[in-house]
Amino acid sequence: FNNNSNAQTDIRQPEEIVDELYELVTFEKEQFLTGEEFTIPDLILSQCAGWALTAKFDLPGGRMGQYLKSLRKRPAAQRAMEVVAAHS
């Protein structure tokens, strides 16, 4: 912790940081985190997004929010949500 009043601070909105991290992981032309195919990291983030929504958190905006929403719209994700809802 630097208590120096001359220290510069970089205060950014969480969405800006998330978008910056997203750009480091993927290229805009690719649909998923590691490329053009759905992989385990995509599945994990999709599950985390579902937990966040269940806990009444908003998904981030920007490209990351669009990416997370697109994962939840996948046919397999829709079927999984239907099974969970039927057994709840």
Backbone as CSV, one residue per row, in Angstrom:
resi,resn,N_x,N_y,N_z,CA_x,CA_y,CA_z,C_x,C_y,C_z
1,PHE,0.855,-1.178,0.000,0.000,0.000,0.000,0.887,1.222,0.000
2,ASN,0.668,2.118,-0.913,1.471,3.326,-1.032,0.624,4.505,-0.613
3,ASN,1.012,5.143,0.456,0.253,6.276,0.980,0.852,7.603,0.510
4,ASN,1.685,7.547,-0.511,2.335,8.739,-1.039,1.323,9.542,-1.851
5,SER,1.157,10.804,-1.505,0.165,11.640,-2.198,0.572,11.931,-3.636
6,ASN,1.824,11.690,-3.990,2.287,11.917,-5.358,2.062,10.700,-6.250
7,ALA,1.669,9.587,-5.669,1.460,8.369,-6.446,0.266,8.541,-7.378
8,GLN,0.431,8.059,-8.611,-0.670,8.126,-9.568,-1.554,6.902,-9.379
9,THR,-2.843,7.093,-9.537,-3.774,5.972,-9.441,-4.463,5.784,-10.779
10,ASP,-4.768,4.552,-11.083,-5.468,4.210,-12.311,-6.818,3.642,-11.919
11,ILE,-7.827,4.495,-11.892,-9.161,4.062,-11.494,-9.982,3.874,-12.763
12,ARG,-10.386,2.623,-12.984,-11.190,2.304,-14.158,-12.425,1.534,-13.729
13,GLN,-13.398,1.527,-14.578,-14.624,0.786,-14.319,-14.342,-0.706,-14.493
14,PRO,-15.006,-1.554,-13.703,-14.788,-3.004,-13.831,-15.003,-3.516,-15.252
15,GLU,-15.988,-2.966,-15.971,-16.251,-3.422,-17.330,-15.053,-3.177,-18.237
16,GLU,-14.335,-2.074,-18.027,-13.163,-1.778,-18.842,-12.074,-2.815,-18.600
17,ILE,-11.903,-3.197,-17.356,-10.880,-4.186,-17.012,-11.253,-5.544,-17.591
18,VAL,-12.522,-5.931,-17.467,-12.978,-7.215,-17.997,-12.802,-7.247,-19.503
19,ASP,-13.177,-6.175,-20.204,-13.009,-6.136,-21.648,-11.541,-6.224,-22.034
20,GLU,-10.684,-5.562,-21.287,-9.251,-5.610,-21.569,-8.717,-7.032,-21.397
21,LEU,-9.122,-7.710,-20.329,-8.708,-9.094,-20.117,-9.244,-10.000,-21.222
22,TYR,-10.486,-9.777,-21.622,-11.097,-10.580,-22.675,-10.311,-10.447,-23.972
23,GLU,-9.890,-9.217,-24.293,-9.119,-8.997,-25.513,-7.770,-9.696,-25.455
24,LEU,-7.189,-9.850,-24.268,-5.922,-10.553,-24.133,-6.079,-12.044,-24.382
25,VAL,-7.255,-12.578,-24.080,-7.472,-14.014,-24.170,-7.911,-14.437,-25.564
26,THR,-8.630,-13.611,-26.253,-9.220,-14.014,-27.531,-9.067,-12.931,-28.589
27,PHE,-9.163,-13.345,-29.816,-9.206,-12.403,-30.929,-10.667,-12.136,-31.238
28,GLU,-10.960,-10.964,-31.753,-12.353,-10.612,-32.033,-13.004,-11.570,-33.016
29,LYS,-12.229,-12.151,-33.929,-12.811,-13.041,-34.935,-13.181,-14.403,-34.364
30,GLU,-12.606,-14.744,-33.203,-12.882,-16.036,-32.608,-14.098,-15.968,-31.707
31,GLN,-14.822,-17.042,-31.669,-16.080,-17.074,-30.937,-15.898,-17.440,-29.468
32,PHE,-14.855,-18.204,-29.148,-14.682,-18.707,-27.791,-13.333,-18.299,-27.227
33,LEU,-13.114,-18.557,-25.948,-11.904,-18.094,-25.270,-10.614,-18.595,-25.899
34,THR,-10.576,-19.862,-26.271,-9.326,-20.413,-26.776,-9.310,-20.578,-28.289
35,GLY,-10.296,-20.056,-28.964,-10.314,-20.162,-30.416,-11.706,-20.312,-30.970
36,GLU,-11.818,-21.171,-31.956,-13.078,-21.324,-32.660,-13.944,-22.457,-32.132
37,GLU,-13.455,-23.191,-31.124,-14.215,-24.299,-30.563,-14.543,-24.051,-29.096
38,PHE,-15.709,-24.507,-28.687,-16.156,-24.444,-27.297,-15.290,-25.403,-26.483
39,THR,-14.684,-24.901,-25.392,-13.805,-25.726,-24.566,-14.182,-25.590,-23.092
40,ILE,-13.465,-26.303,-22.237,-13.726,-26.291,-20.795,-13.705,-24.872,-20.213
41,PRO,-12.753,-24.001,-20.570,-12.806,-22.645,-20.007,-14.121,-21.913,-20.316
42,ASP,-14.658,-22.133,-21.517,-15.948,-21.524,-21.864,-17.059,-22.088,-20.983
43,LEU,-17.018,-23.393,-20.755,-18.018,-24.043,-19.916,-17.963,-23.501,-18.488
44,ILE,-16.754,-23.348,-17.964,-16.597,-22.847,-16.599,-17.132,-21.420,-16.479
45,LEU,-16.790,-20.559,-17.439,-17.292,-19.180,-17.373,-18.799,-19.122,-17.548
46,SER,-19.346,-19.998,-18.370,-20.796,-20.053,-18.532,-21.467,-20.433,-17.216
47,GLN,-20.885,-21.418,-16.531,-21.439,-21.847,-15.243,-21.344,-20.717,-14.215
48,CYS,-20.221,-20.018,-14.194,-20.055,-18.893,-13.267,-21.077,-17.792,-13.558
49,ALA,-21.346,-17.549,-14.830,-22.352,-16.550,-15.195,-23.724,-16.975,-14.687
50,GLY,-24.031,-18.269,-14.796,-25.302,-18.774,-14.285,-25.423,-18.590,-12.786
51,TRP,-24.349,-18.868,-12.059,-24.371,-18.669,-10.604,-24.556,-17.193,-10.270
52,ALA,-23.874,-16.340,-11.020,-23.992,-14.897,-10.770,-25.434,-14.435,-10.975
53,LEU,-26.063,-14.889,-12.044,-27.460,-14.503,-12.306,-28.387,-15.038,-11.222
54,THR,-28.154,-16.268,-10.773,-28.965,-16.846,-9.700,-28.840,-16.034,-8.422
55,ALA,-27.646,-15.508,-8.172,-27.397,-14.698,-6.971,-27.789,-13.239,-7.180
56,LYS,-28.458,-12.947,-8.291,-28.965,-11.606,-8.596,-27.875,-10.589,-8.934
57,PHE,-26.735,-11.074,-9.442,-25.702,-10.179,-9.945,-25.963,-9.924,-11.417
58,ASP,-25.607,-8.754,-11.886,-25.699,-8.444,-13.307,-24.460,-8.972,-14.013
59,LEU,-24.639,-9.426,-15.244,-23.487,-9.795,-16.048,-22.785,-8.511,-16.502
60,PRO,-21.482,-8.594,-16.764,-20.781,-7.386,-17.217,-21.296,-6.955,-18.585
61,GLY,-21.075,-5.707,-18.898,-21.450,-5.200,-20.208,-20.345,-5.458,-21.210
62,GLY,-20.443,-4.822,-22.330,-19.394,-4.919,-23.341,-19.289,-6.286,-23.968
63,ARG,-18.127,-6.543,-24.543,-17.899,-7.806,-25.244,-17.984,-9.014,-24.326
64,MET,-17.495,-8.868,-23.093,-17.547,-10.001,-22.171,-18.988,-10.362,-21.853
65,GLY,-19.839,-9.370,-21.643,-21.248,-9.635,-21.391,-21.916,-10.308,-22.575
66,GLN,-21.596,-9.852,-23.777,-22.145,-10.473,-24.986,-21.686,-11.920,-25.112
67,TYR,-20.414,-12.137,-24.807,-19.855,-13.491,-24.857,-20.585,-14.408,-23.863
68,LEU,-20.749,-13.952,-22.618,-21.413,-14.772,-21.605,-22.865,-15.061,-21.982
69,LYS,-23.554,-14.060,-22.500,-24.946,-14.267,-22.930,-25.015,-15.266,-24.085
70,SER,-24.039,-15.198,-25.006,-24.046,-16.125,-26.140,-23.818,-17.557,-25.678
71,LEU,-23.003,-17.742,-24.633,-22.785,-19.091,-24.111,-24.078,-19.669,-23.555
72,ARG,-24.853,-18.844,-22.879,-26.090,-19.314,-22.266,-27.186,-19.562,-23.302
73,LYS,-27.013,-19.051,-24.527,-27.989,-19.261,-25.597,-27.692,-20.509,-26.420
74,ARG,-26.552,-21.137,-26.169,-26.206,-22.344,-26.918,-27.262,-23.425,-26.664
75,PRO,-27.612,-24.221,-27.686,-28.651,-25.255,-27.511,-28.383,-26.187,-26.330
76,ALA,-27.151,-26.623,-26.139,-26.845,-27.532,-25.022,-27.061,-26.826,-23.682
77,ALA,-26.725,-25.552,-23.621,-26.940,-24.798,-22.378,-28.432,-24.652,-22.106
78,GLN,-29.202,-24.405,-23.143,-30.650,-24.282,-22.984,-31.250,-25.594,-22.473
79,ARG,-30.805,-26.717,-23.044,-31.311,-28.023,-22.596,-30.924,-28.280,-21.140
80,ALA,-29.692,-27.941,-20.784,-29.252,-28.143,-19.399,-30.081,-27.310,-18.429
81,MET,-30.377,-26.068,-18.800,-31.192,-25.215,-17.931,-32.602,-25.747,-17.795
82,GLU,-33.143,-26.343,-18.877,-34.475,-26.946,-18.825,-34.503,-28.146,-17.867
83,VAL,-33.449,-28.967,-17.902,-33.370,-30.127,-17.013,-33.292,-29.666,-15.567
84,VAL,-32.458,-28.670,-15.292,-32.329,-28.159,-13.928,-33.661,-27.587,-13.453
85,ALA,-34.346,-26.824,-14.309,-35.629,-26.223,-13.925,-36.674,-27.308,-13.661
86,ALA,-36.648,-28.380,-14.423,-37.624,-29.443,-14.244,-37.424,-30.205,-12.926
87,HIS,-36.212,-30.162,-12.402,-35.909,-30.893,-11.177,-35.757,-29.972,-9.964
88,SER,-36.144,-28.729,-10.141,-36.029,-27.778,-9.011,-37.326,-27.667,-8.245
